[in-house]
């Protein structure tokens, strides 16, 4: 299912498989044994595989990277259609190289979902811890305010102030319940 190409020591195309054109944007009709590598890169640049670039400058840049070994190994590349490719280029003993193009879009999406889930789980744990600590503080405030309310109910001004404290603490307790419900999700 991967795209594969082999290039000889003179940087000419030796072999490729049927998936190679789809992964690189190189039209199938252009491909032939002996096609120079710079023509493959040029065909890719012309169809927009590298974004909006000056075609010849991009060909020169990429060929320089190939000649200096700067593009050997494994790199990720996002195609214009949004698909994510893993491009693995390895030198051949007799010169030239083999390039393997793998579509890893699904794997990257799964990794992104996993990271998002781990982040949400961490936020949930922190939220739960804060909510429990805040709930303990509110329990102390509510308990003491209720005792003061019973003692100072006859003093109208104190009763109003205690009522405000009780209402605020009750709203805080509602907020804690909402935070705990969020953290469970």
Short mmCIF file of C-alpha atoms in Angstrom, two decimals:
data_model
loop_
_atom_site.label_atom_id
_atom_site.label_comp_id
_atom_site.label_asym_id
_atom_site.label_seq_id
_atom_site.Cartn_x
_atom_site.Cartn_y
_atom_site.Cartn_z
CA UNK A 1 0.00 0.00 0.00
CA UNK A 2 3.04 2.30 0.22
CA UNK A 3 4.60 4.20 -2.64
CA UNK A 4 8.13 3.08 -3.55
CA UNK A 5 10.79 4.33 -5.94
CA UNK A 6 14.41 3.40 -6.58
CA UNK A 7 16.95 5.82 -8.03
CA UNK A 8 20.36 4.74 -9.35
CA UNK A 9 23.78 6.24 -8.62
CA UNK A 10 23.32 8.71 -11.50
CA UNK A 11 20.06 9.96 -9.92
CA UNK A 12 17.84 8.35 -12.55
CA UNK A 13 14.62 6.47 -11.83
CA UNK A 14 15.13 2.70 -11.84
CA UNK A 15 11.86 1.29 -10.49
CA UNK A 16 8.62 2.41 -8.88
CA UNK A 17 5.39 0.76 -7.86
CA UNK A 18 1.80 1.57 -8.83
CA UNK A 19 1.25 3.60 -5.63
CA UNK A 20 4.18 5.95 -6.22
CA UNK A 21 2.31 8.45 -8.46
CA UNK A 22 -0.58 8.79 -5.97
CA UNK A 23 1.79 9.55 -3.07
CA UNK A 24 3.98 12.01 -4.93
CA UNK A 25 1.68 13.79 -7.36
CA UNK A 26 3.90 12.80 -10.28
CA UNK A 27 1.61 11.94 -13.22
CA UNK A 28 1.93 8.29 -14.19
CA UNK A 29 2.46 9.24 -17.85
CA UNK A 30 5.66 11.12 -16.95
CA UNK A 31 7.31 8.12 -15.28
CA UNK A 32 9.76 6.00 -17.24
CA UNK A 33 12.99 4.14 -16.43
CA UNK A 34 15.94 6.53 -16.62
CA UNK A 35 13.85 9.63 -15.78
CA UNK A 36 16.26 12.06 -14.05
CA UNK A 37 15.44 12.80 -10.42
CA UNK A 38 15.27 16.54 -11.07
CA UNK A 39 12.42 15.87 -13.54
CA UNK A 40 10.50 13.98 -10.85
CA UNK A 41 10.96 16.88 -8.42
CA UNK A 42 10.01 19.35 -11.17
CA UNK A 43 6.81 17.41 -11.93
CA UNK A 44 5.94 17.47 -8.21
CA UNK A 45 6.60 21.20 -7.93
CA UNK A 46 4.50 21.92 -11.03
CA UNK A 47 1.44 20.12 -9.63
CA UNK A 48 1.78 21.99 -6.31
CA UNK A 49 3.08 19.18 -4.07
CA UNK A 50 5.39 21.62 -2.27
CA UNK A 51 2.90 24.48 -2.09
CA UNK A 52 3.15 27.75 -3.99
CA UNK A 53 6.85 27.83 -4.88
CA UNK A 54 9.11 28.99 -7.65
CA UNK A 55 9.41 25.68 -9.47
CA UNK A 56 13.06 25.95 -10.56
CA UNK A 57 14.21 27.32 -7.20
CA UNK A 58 12.44 24.44 -5.44
CA UNK A 59 13.97 21.88 -7.82
CA UNK A 60 17.44 23.33 -7.14
CA UNK A 61 16.84 23.39 -3.37
CA UNK A 62 15.59 19.82 -3.19
CA UNK A 63 18.30 18.47 -5.49
CA UNK A 64 20.93 20.18 -3.35
CA UNK A 65 19.46 18.44 -0.29
CA UNK A 66 19.57 15.10 -2.08
CA UNK A 67 23.18 15.54 -3.22
CA UNK A 68 24.37 16.60 0.24
CA UNK A 69 22.49 13.81 2.00
CA UNK A 70 20.18 16.29 3.74
CA UNK A 71 17.06 14.42 2.72
CA UNK A 72 18.13 10.90 3.74
CA UNK A 73 16.37 9.28 6.67
CA UNK A 74 12.75 9.79 7.70
CA UNK A 75 10.73 12.98 7.40
CA UNK A 76 7.03 13.86 7.67
CA UNK A 77 5.42 15.74 4.83
CA UNK A 78 1.92 17.14 4.57
CA UNK A 79 0.52 16.91 1.06
CA UNK A 80 -1.67 19.66 -0.39
CA UNK A 81 -4.72 17.41 0.14
CA UNK A 82 -3.96 17.33 3.90
CA UNK A 83 -2.74 13.74 3.99
CA UNK A 84 0.35 13.16 6.14
CA UNK A 85 3.17 11.15 4.61
CA UNK A 86 6.12 9.52 6.27
CA UNK A 87 8.91 9.61 3.70
CA UNK A 88 11.82 7.24 4.36
CA UNK A 89 14.80 7.60 2.08
CA UNK A 90 17.71 5.19 2.41
CA UNK A 91 20.92 5.04 0.37
CA UNK A 92 21.75 1.95 -1.70
CA UNK A 93 25.17 0.34 -1.37
CA UNK A 94 25.92 0.82 -5.09
CA UNK A 95 24.75 4.45 -5.01
CA UNK A 96 21.36 5.99 -5.41
CA UNK A 97 18.57 5.40 -2.94
CA UNK A 98 15.18 3.85 -2.20
CA UNK A 99 12.30 6.02 -1.04
CA UNK A 100 9.21 4.67 0.71
CA UNK A 101 6.09 6.84 1.02
CA UNK A 102 3.60 5.80 3.75
CA UNK A 103 0.30 7.50 4.44
CA UNK A 104 0.20 7.94 8.22
CA UNK A 105 -2.76 10.32 8.34
CA UNK A 106 -4.89 7.88 10.37
CA UNK A 107 -2.08 7.21 12.83
CA UNK A 108 -1.44 10.94 13.32
CA UNK A 109 -5.16 11.58 13.89
CA UNK A 110 -5.28 8.76 16.46
CA UNK A 111 -2.19 10.18 18.20
CA UNK A 112 -3.80 13.63 18.28
CA UNK A 113 -7.01 12.18 19.78
CA UNK A 114 -4.95 10.31 22.39
CA UNK A 115 -3.06 13.49 23.34
CA UNK A 116 -6.37 15.37 23.61
CA UNK A 117 -7.86 12.63 25.81
CA UNK A 118 -4.78 12.63 28.06
CA UNK A 119 -4.98 16.42 28.37
CA UNK A 120 -8.67 16.28 29.26
CA UNK A 121 -8.01 13.52 31.83
CA UNK A 122 -5.31 15.67 33.46
CA UNK A 123 -7.62 18.69 33.52
CA UNK A 124 -10.32 16.49 35.08
CA UNK A 125 -7.95 15.30 37.82
CA UNK A 126 -6.85 18.85 38.64
CA UNK A 127 -10.44 20.11 38.61
CA UNK A 128 -11.55 17.28 40.89
CA UNK A 129 -8.74 17.99 43.37
CA UNK A 130 -9.52 21.71 43.47
CA UNK A 131 -13.25 21.03 43.82
CA UNK A 132 -12.75 18.66 46.75
CA UNK A 133 -10.45 21.11 48.54
CA UNK A 134 -12.89 23.96 47.92
CA UNK A 135 -15.76 21.77 49.11
CA UNK A 136 -13.92 21.22 52.42
CA UNK A 137 -13.51 24.99 52.86
CA UNK A 138 -17.19 25.57 52.07
CA UNK A 139 -18.27 22.92 54.59
CA UNK A 140 -16.41 24.82 57.30
CA UNK A 141 -17.89 28.16 56.21
CA UNK A 142 -21.43 26.76 56.00
CA UNK A 143 -21.20 24.95 59.35
CA UNK A 144 -19.93 28.01 61.18
CA UNK A 145 -22.39 30.34 59.45
CA UNK A 146 -25.31 28.08 60.40
CA UNK A 147 -24.19 28.09 64.05
CA UNK A 148 -23.88 31.90 64.02
CA UNK A 149 -27.28 32.16 62.35
CA UNK A 150 -28.83 30.18 65.21
CA UNK A 151 -27.08 32.35 67.84
CA UNK A 152 -27.59 35.77 66.20
CA UNK A 153 -31.00 35.33 64.58
CA UNK A 154 -32.48 37.98 66.89
CA UNK A 155 -30.06 40.66 65.60
CA UNK A 156 -31.55 41.70 62.21
CA UNK A 157 -28.32 43.18 60.80
CA UNK A 158 -26.27 40.12 61.75
CA UNK A 159 -29.00 37.83 60.40
CA UNK A 160 -28.84 39.59 57.00
CA UNK A 161 -25.07 39.28 56.84
CA UNK A 162 -25.15 35.63 57.82
CA UNK A 163 -27.86 35.05 55.21
CA UNK A 164 -25.55 36.54 52.54
CA UNK A 165 -22.73 34.26 53.72
CA UNK A 166 -25.00 31.22 53.59
CA UNK A 167 -26.30 32.09 50.11
CA UNK A 168 -22.79 32.65 48.77
CA UNK A 169 -21.51 29.42 50.31
CA UNK A 170 -24.49 27.54 48.84
CA UNK A 171 -23.73 28.98 45.37
CA UNK A 172 -20.12 27.90 45.89
CA UNK A 173 -21.29 24.38 46.74
CA UNK A 174 -23.35 24.33 43.51
CA UNK A 175 -20.25 25.38 41.58
CA UNK A 176 -18.26 22.58 43.24
CA UNK A 177 -20.90 20.04 42.13
CA UNK A 178 -20.65 21.37 38.57
CA UNK A 179 -16.84 21.12 38.67
CA UNK A 180 -17.03 17.56 39.96
CA UNK A 181 -19.54 16.63 37.23
CA UNK A 182 -17.13 18.11 34.64
CA UNK A 183 -14.17 16.25 36.07
CA UNK A 184 -16.02 12.92 35.88
CA UNK A 185 -16.54 13.38 32.13
#
